[in-house]
């Protein structure tokens, strides 16, 4: 057997997008972008350097300080954002294919990402038209208003797991707020972000409002964060990088928003509907091969239902079909790279060293047609001790670990015993139990009898080391606005406070 031939979508322009036009980087250097499924080179993309970053931030600064975008009415901005949504829908299949080639995820997941991207654009186009300031209490013939102004030039840095979706959570609200931006996608997955640059240009965004620079994090990303022309840094990625970025931004007191990693507990209590909980425990961890910031990779199961639930999960995990994302019937694709696979395999080995038991997977697939890709079999590890590293650290791969708990209190104590707090799930038939759990779980999202739903109307972000700030919802717009207090005095009078004696 062999993989079907990959789709052949039209590639976007693979140069830097600065000031409304595509151009090569200053050094002429290019970087190969590889398909994680086949290992083949998909495209070679311009590698920016610090001069290119300066060109991009200068263009974004000019567009903000001298251009019309920050002063356009919400209706005018919404019209452009709506047009971008329509183009994303028109080109959705092509861009979804690019995303699958670049990330390895099944095409059904990429199509879902694309639908969500267009929806996020439409949501912020609508939301910004509902924006009004607030009237504060003031004395006499004065008016005190809280207004929301665009925050300025935004540097956006995004990861490789949801390249276009994560970009849309920043781009749509920033544009709606009237900001200009420079976006740096992950060097591993830049293609759909370059396609987005084309979409925004076609939608009629003025030159300089949107800029995309491609290249390495340590050079291009760091230069962006350090650039004094940048007012806000919005980053999604790993915790270690987030800490570096927060430190660099603090040097010049720039605003930062951080969406970082998590170790997300999925708690199954004794009264849960076990058939549904088992089915959804698989979704929770195996979407995009577990490379999801909110992956429910840590299953905490009441000891009374532990064996039954684990048996159900393992039986299904064993049957998950690996393959190319473009092949119909593929349930799980490869990991992003062989280096990343080695990191995930390291965690499997560590779990076993900590005393856990390998129940399913743990190895690379034997099928020769999968040998060129960074595949790893879906893995279930049971009897994981709660006090080891594996119970606390993000694995970011198709590895579900199971811990046995003695009921609600025990589950909550263990769930909270991590540095991060992104998302948690609780399975029980009792609403009262779910509400108690939600109050005590220190996580930015708590799902009851579900796992993973997020949508534009609700905020997304983490407690503790999972981040600073929120994306999506009204809070997602606030990240790109500055509050301004406007005080209007209709009856000015002298105070006579100074210089009265002479
Ligand atoms: P990463 O931190 O390695 O890279 C993210 C981005 O930062 C890339 O564009 C990279 O080039 C850039 N970068 C790297 N070093 C930099 C530096 N010194 N200065 C500036 N930029 C730099 O993360 P990743 O491996 O691409 O993504 C996986 C991580 O992202 C996981 O930890 C995951 O949990 C997290 N994530 C979080 C969310 C969320 O919403 N909370 C969403 C998706 C991914």
XYZ file of C-alpha atoms and ligand atoms in Angstrom:
546
model
C 0.000 0.000 0.000
C 1.091 3.573 -0.532
C -0.231 7.017 0.291
C -2.381 8.697 -2.351
C -0.710 11.512 -4.229
C -0.974 14.743 -2.253
C -3.248 17.533 -3.433
C -1.614 20.231 -5.461
C -3.141 23.534 -4.383
C -1.843 26.751 -5.847
C 0.897 28.035 -3.529
C 0.732 31.581 -2.188
C 3.507 34.022 -3.022
C 6.406 32.934 -0.844
C 8.055 36.316 -0.264
C 7.664 38.786 2.573
C 4.510 40.896 2.519
C 5.477 44.441 3.465
C 3.671 47.716 2.793
C 1.115 46.128 0.483
C 3.550 44.240 -1.780
C 5.459 40.965 -1.805
C 9.249 41.312 -1.913
C 12.247 39.078 -1.260
C 14.186 39.460 1.997
C 17.321 41.637 2.153
C 19.710 38.678 2.077
C 17.881 36.741 -0.651
C 18.064 33.701 1.635
C 15.223 31.163 1.456
C 14.050 28.380 3.774
C 12.627 24.998 2.763
C 9.174 24.250 4.124
C 8.617 20.514 4.392
C 5.536 18.331 4.443
C 5.600 16.348 7.728
C 3.730 13.469 6.031
C 6.143 12.826 3.162
C 9.235 14.793 4.161
C 9.148 16.499 0.744
C 9.837 20.209 0.242
C 6.555 22.028 -0.343
C 7.955 25.492 -0.968
C 10.946 27.684 -0.285
C 10.055 30.820 1.590
C 11.957 34.109 1.994
C 13.922 34.260 5.221
C 13.693 37.724 6.717
C 16.480 39.402 8.662
C 16.424 42.320 11.087
C 16.484 44.886 8.221
C 13.332 43.306 6.795
C 11.689 43.429 10.211
C 12.559 47.122 10.411
C 11.063 47.704 6.941
C 7.855 45.945 8.067
C 7.499 47.694 11.426
C 8.243 51.059 9.763
C 5.463 50.384 7.221
C 3.040 49.386 9.984
C 4.023 52.469 12.021
C 3.500 54.787 9.022
C 0.137 53.195 8.259
C -0.893 53.703 11.869
C 0.468 57.236 12.395
C -0.275 58.733 8.992
C -2.799 56.405 7.327
C -6.562 56.280 7.442
C -7.149 52.803 8.935
C -7.139 53.750 12.658
C -9.560 56.586 11.865
C -11.875 54.634 9.554
C -15.337 54.148 11.015
C -16.137 50.749 12.501
C -18.532 50.257 9.586
C -15.746 50.879 7.046
C -13.345 48.551 8.832
C -16.050 45.908 9.191
C -16.702 46.015 5.424
C -13.062 45.107 4.662
C -13.004 42.371 7.322
C -16.276 40.931 5.958
C -14.769 40.906 2.445
C -11.755 39.003 3.807
C -14.146 36.446 5.356
C -15.913 35.995 2.003
C -12.584 35.437 0.183
C -11.504 32.942 2.856
C -14.752 31.057 2.247
C -14.314 31.223 -1.539
C -10.730 29.902 -1.302
C -11.382 27.695 1.737
C -10.679 24.348 0.074
C -7.356 25.486 -1.410
C -6.187 27.009 1.872
C -7.342 23.940 3.843
C -5.268 21.746 1.530
C -2.253 24.000 2.121
C -2.796 23.706 5.874
C -2.962 19.902 5.675
C 0.192 19.713 3.538
C 2.028 22.032 5.918
C 0.853 20.686 9.309
C -0.054 17.053 8.507
C -3.521 17.280 10.061
C -6.474 15.495 8.419
C -8.220 17.565 5.769
C -11.480 17.445 7.740
C -9.708 19.246 10.609
C -8.199 21.837 8.238
C -11.624 22.477 6.688
C -13.016 22.985 10.155
C -10.159 25.402 10.944
C -10.935 27.387 7.786
C -14.636 27.624 8.615
C -13.693 28.905 12.055
C -11.219 31.416 10.625
C -13.906 32.971 8.404
C -16.302 32.965 11.345
C -13.807 34.802 13.565
C -13.451 37.504 10.892
C -17.228 37.851 10.657
C -17.618 37.948 14.431
C -15.154 40.825 14.913
C -16.593 42.716 11.943
C -19.974 42.556 13.693
C -18.661 43.144 17.215
C -16.761 46.325 16.419
C -19.984 47.882 15.138
C -21.581 47.361 18.552
C -18.702 49.116 20.322
C -19.633 52.169 22.275
C -17.711 53.904 25.006
C -18.994 54.420 28.516
C -20.274 57.497 30.279
C -18.797 58.028 33.725
C -20.391 60.056 36.480
C -19.039 63.623 36.479
C -19.868 66.842 38.344
C -21.810 69.807 36.988
C -21.758 70.613 33.305
C -19.011 68.150 32.506
C -19.097 64.896 30.565
C -16.684 62.087 31.315
C -16.379 59.402 28.674
C -14.363 56.200 28.397
C -13.437 55.715 24.750
C -11.541 52.862 23.159
C -8.774 53.804 20.770
C -6.684 51.420 18.637
C -3.605 50.338 20.605
C -1.165 50.934 17.742
C 1.285 48.657 15.932
C 0.996 44.997 16.923
C 3.690 42.329 16.580
C 2.031 38.930 16.246
C 3.960 35.664 16.607
C 2.170 32.370 15.995
C 2.871 28.615 16.392
C 2.768 25.705 13.954
C -0.173 23.677 15.254
C -3.050 25.918 14.150
C -1.196 28.353 11.911
C -4.119 30.154 10.321
C -6.614 29.791 13.164
C -4.222 31.237 15.741
C -3.354 34.065 13.342
C -7.056 34.852 12.841
C -7.634 35.195 16.610
C -5.128 38.081 16.507
C -5.591 39.570 13.032
C -9.406 39.896 13.047
C -9.725 41.768 16.383
C -6.604 43.881 15.735
C -7.990 45.036 12.385
C -11.432 45.609 13.881
C -9.860 47.779 16.596
C -8.006 49.873 13.975
C -4.495 48.576 14.628
C -1.806 47.814 12.084
C 0.396 44.747 12.443
C 3.415 42.676 11.505
C 2.770 38.942 11.763
C 5.453 36.265 11.967
C 4.187 32.714 11.497
C 6.131 29.671 12.640
C 9.003 28.944 10.287
C 7.635 25.385 10.019
C 4.181 26.379 8.703
C 4.147 29.769 6.965
C 2.063 28.926 3.871
C -1.490 29.691 4.981
C -0.369 32.923 6.679
C 1.111 34.040 3.350
C -2.207 33.085 1.737
C -3.920 35.287 4.351
C -1.714 38.223 3.291
C -3.034 37.777 -0.260
C -6.596 37.577 1.034
C -6.232 40.816 3.021
C -4.707 42.633 0.048
C -7.580 41.489 -2.176
C -10.100 42.561 0.466
C -8.828 46.118 0.093
C -6.759 46.639 3.218
C -4.580 49.758 2.741
C -0.805 49.147 2.283
C 1.157 48.849 5.516
C -1.826 47.859 7.680
C -1.035 44.126 7.394
C 2.527 42.845 7.020
C 3.865 39.274 7.135
C 7.524 38.436 7.706
C 8.728 34.851 7.630
C 11.746 33.342 9.325
C 13.243 32.030 12.525
C 11.975 32.911 15.982
C 15.328 33.739 17.539
C 16.122 36.290 14.800
C 12.941 37.579 13.137
C 10.643 37.023 16.126
C 13.085 38.523 18.628
C 13.738 41.570 16.384
C 9.988 42.194 16.237
C 9.569 42.002 19.998
C 12.510 44.386 20.553
C 11.372 46.946 17.981
C 10.428 50.254 19.607
C 7.888 50.891 16.816
C 5.769 48.045 18.206
C 3.157 48.943 20.858
C 1.681 45.497 21.566
C 3.230 42.035 21.339
C 0.741 39.206 20.928
C 2.303 35.766 21.143
C 0.983 32.214 20.954
C 3.437 29.401 21.541
C 5.419 27.556 24.163
C 5.897 28.708 27.758
C 9.692 29.004 27.536
C 9.433 31.282 24.488
C 6.604 33.210 26.136
C 8.816 33.955 29.127
C 11.632 35.235 26.862
C 9.182 37.449 25.003
C 7.599 38.824 28.171
C 11.061 39.729 29.517
C 12.093 41.436 26.264
C 8.820 43.377 26.032
C 9.132 44.439 29.680
C 12.475 46.128 28.870
C 10.576 48.798 26.984
C 7.270 48.449 28.873
C 5.387 47.238 25.773
C 2.033 45.548 26.262
C 2.082 41.760 25.953
C -0.581 39.116 25.415
C 0.540 35.509 25.830
C -1.319 32.329 24.872
C 0.897 29.533 26.089
C 0.754 25.826 26.716
C -1.189 23.748 29.177
C -1.517 20.417 30.941
C -5.206 19.927 30.628
C -7.039 17.500 32.914
C -10.058 15.604 31.701
C -11.843 14.379 34.838
C -14.267 11.446 34.670
C -16.292 10.935 37.852
C -18.061 7.735 38.869
C -21.546 8.869 37.778
C -20.490 9.946 34.272
C -21.977 8.508 31.080
C -18.976 6.291 30.405
C -19.748 5.561 26.753
C -19.786 9.255 25.873
C -16.918 10.135 28.211
C -14.704 7.455 26.647
C -15.558 8.510 23.114
C -14.863 12.168 23.848
C -11.686 11.382 25.787
C -10.311 10.220 22.427
C -11.300 13.510 20.729
C -9.825 15.411 23.643
C -6.339 14.033 23.118
C -6.046 12.784 19.533
C -7.181 15.766 17.441
C -4.186 16.912 15.403
C -2.178 14.103 16.977
C -2.377 15.781 20.381
C -0.589 18.908 19.160
C -3.267 21.151 20.586
C -2.698 23.615 23.414
C -5.948 22.488 25.018
C -5.410 18.741 24.442
C -7.054 16.711 27.187
C -3.923 14.644 27.590
C -4.338 13.945 31.298
C -7.254 11.664 32.096
C -8.158 11.588 35.805
C -10.613 8.769 36.417
C -12.546 7.806 39.536
C -11.222 4.453 40.707
C -14.756 2.977 40.711
C -15.078 3.334 36.920
C -11.392 3.386 36.016
C -11.043 -0.088 34.530
C -14.195 0.101 32.446
C -13.349 3.541 31.055
C -9.749 2.636 30.301
C -10.848 -0.564 28.534
C -13.227 1.428 26.325
C -10.600 4.089 25.517
C -7.856 1.553 24.761
C -10.058 -0.542 22.475
C -10.764 2.494 20.332
C -7.257 4.036 20.498
C -5.811 0.832 19.077
C -7.993 1.137 15.982
C -7.181 4.784 15.087
C -6.181 4.988 11.432
C -2.942 6.792 10.741
C -2.239 8.188 7.325
C -1.871 11.205 5.097
C -4.252 14.010 5.960
C -5.519 14.115 2.396
C -6.510 10.423 2.362
C -10.173 9.868 3.108
C -10.444 7.731 6.220
C -7.314 9.067 7.896
C -8.089 9.787 11.530
C -4.693 10.987 12.639
C -1.728 12.455 10.765
C 1.950 12.736 11.669
C 3.637 14.989 14.183
C 5.092 18.232 12.884
C 8.695 16.994 12.613
C 10.904 14.083 13.546
C 12.610 16.273 16.195
C 9.259 16.887 17.821
C 8.442 13.160 17.650
C 11.659 12.431 19.529
C 10.613 14.853 22.255
C 7.231 13.117 22.570
C 8.894 9.686 22.618
C 11.127 10.982 25.404
C 8.008 11.657 27.485
C 6.697 8.130 26.826
C 10.005 6.720 28.082
C 9.952 9.055 31.087
C 6.410 7.988 32.018
C 7.490 4.346 32.036
C 10.570 5.248 34.073
C 8.261 6.988 36.559
C 6.452 3.669 37.031
C 3.532 3.956 34.587
C 2.328 1.157 32.298
C 2.143 1.273 28.504
C -1.353 0.118 27.519
C -1.519 1.073 23.813
C 0.955 2.312 21.173
C 4.177 3.949 22.250
C 5.932 3.098 19.001
C 6.269 4.311 15.429
C 3.952 2.586 12.947
C 5.373 -0.398 11.082
C 3.721 0.417 7.722
C 6.492 1.281 5.222
C 4.367 3.982 3.526
C 4.378 5.944 6.794
C 8.140 5.698 7.313
C 8.931 9.060 5.664
C 6.564 10.953 7.951
C 6.890 11.837 11.633
C 4.197 9.357 12.687
C 3.714 7.950 16.170
C 1.038 5.436 17.115
C -1.730 6.728 19.390
C -0.519 5.962 22.870
C -2.314 5.310 26.158
C -0.315 5.129 29.380
C -2.014 4.043 32.606
C -1.120 4.132 36.304
C 0.813 7.362 35.916
C 1.992 8.666 39.283
C 0.565 12.158 39.907
C 3.756 13.494 41.458
C 6.093 12.935 38.497
C 7.095 15.267 35.673
C 4.840 13.636 33.081
C 1.716 14.498 35.076
C 2.709 18.170 35.080
C 4.468 18.885 31.758
C 2.917 19.378 28.323
C 3.713 16.457 25.976
C 2.082 17.904 22.827
C 1.688 14.561 21.094
C -0.749 11.635 20.734
C -0.180 10.410 24.275
C -2.969 10.004 26.809
C -1.907 9.404 30.389
C -4.363 8.038 32.939
C -4.321 8.589 36.700
C -6.623 6.857 39.166
C -8.388 9.220 41.592
C -10.455 8.686 44.739
C -13.361 11.006 43.884
C -13.999 14.690 43.222
C -11.751 16.282 45.862
C -8.813 14.107 44.952
C -9.331 14.787 41.216
C -9.467 18.557 41.723
C -6.377 18.616 43.930
C -4.386 16.656 41.366
C -5.742 18.669 38.422
C -4.648 21.928 40.016
C -1.183 20.643 40.913
C 0.452 22.026 37.765
C 1.983 25.393 36.881
C -0.446 25.862 34.017
C -4.208 26.411 33.807
C -5.536 26.476 30.266
C -8.555 24.148 30.021
C -10.204 21.323 31.949
C -13.105 18.920 31.380
C -15.420 17.339 33.960
C -17.726 14.398 33.284
C -20.570 13.860 35.744
C -24.343 13.732 35.556
C -24.664 16.252 38.421
C -24.703 19.947 37.583
C -23.982 20.741 41.221
C -20.782 18.693 41.073
C -19.795 20.430 37.823
C -20.313 23.878 39.349
C -18.273 22.960 42.423
C -15.525 21.670 40.165
C -15.551 24.807 38.004
C -15.240 27.045 41.045
C -12.222 25.142 42.291
C -10.452 24.409 38.999
C -7.884 27.129 38.278
C -8.280 26.931 34.519
C -9.285 29.525 31.902
C -11.909 27.213 30.413
C -13.925 24.475 32.132
C -16.064 22.167 30.013
C -18.838 20.098 31.586
C -19.707 16.907 29.705
C -17.762 18.074 26.669
C -14.205 18.778 25.622
C -12.734 21.337 23.203
C -15.577 23.635 22.225
C -14.314 27.157 21.724
C -15.948 29.763 19.553
C -15.587 33.459 18.806
C -18.156 34.645 21.342
C -16.393 33.188 24.407
C -12.975 34.233 25.788
C -10.003 31.894 25.483
C -6.873 32.011 27.610
C -5.079 30.609 30.591
C -4.666 30.980 34.321
C -1.191 30.707 35.870
C 1.664 30.069 33.405
C -0.749 29.378 30.520
C -0.761 33.012 29.623
C -1.618 36.631 30.053
C -4.756 38.167 28.571
C -7.558 36.613 26.538
C -8.310 35.969 22.896
C -11.756 35.741 21.308
C -14.899 37.311 22.724
C -15.071 40.970 23.674
C -11.877 40.531 25.726
C -10.086 39.552 22.501
C -10.887 42.973 21.065
C -9.749 44.743 24.255
C -6.224 43.346 23.729
C -5.921 45.743 20.780
C -7.507 48.822 22.330
C -6.354 51.494 24.738
C -8.906 53.129 26.984
C -8.945 56.871 26.802
C -10.707 59.048 29.332
C -12.214 62.076 27.602
C -13.356 64.860 29.926
C -15.492 67.631 28.433
C -16.166 70.758 30.519
C -19.098 72.804 29.231
C -18.879 75.437 31.978
C -15.224 76.418 32.461
C -14.513 78.604 35.525
C -11.307 79.998 37.064
C -10.068 78.188 40.150
C -7.863 81.044 41.377
C -5.655 78.559 43.177
C -2.234 80.040 42.369
C -0.615 83.475 42.543
C -3.401 85.034 44.513
C -1.196 87.375 46.675
C 0.544 89.401 44.048
P 7.325 28.009 20.049
O 7.284 28.799 21.291
O 8.508 27.180 19.762
O 7.181 28.975 18.774
C 6.092 29.835 18.609
C 6.511 31.001 17.735
O 7.497 31.761 18.427
C 7.126 30.606 16.397
O 6.683 31.508 15.412
C 8.611 30.778 16.670
O 9.347 31.050 15.492
C 8.602 31.984 17.585
N 9.792 32.142 18.429
C 10.639 31.181 18.889
N 11.609 31.739 19.635
C 11.390 33.078 19.667
C 12.043 34.176 20.292
N 13.137 34.028 21.019
N 11.522 35.402 20.117
C 10.401 35.593 19.384
N 9.744 34.587 18.759
C 10.226 33.335 18.903
O 5.982 27.176 20.034
P 5.535 26.101 18.950
O 6.360 24.886 19.189
O 5.489 26.709 17.587
O 4.020 25.844 19.389
C 3.655 24.924 20.329
C 3.310 25.591 21.637
O 2.301 26.580 21.446
C 2.735 24.633 22.639
O 3.328 24.822 23.904
C 1.253 24.996 22.695
O 0.638 24.654 23.902
C 1.298 26.451 22.452
N -0.014 26.925 21.939
C -0.848 27.631 22.787
C -2.098 28.049 22.331
C -3.070 28.793 23.230
O -4.074 29.284 22.733
N -2.826 28.915 24.521
C -2.483 27.757 21.034
C -1.620 27.041 20.209
C -0.370 26.639 20.683
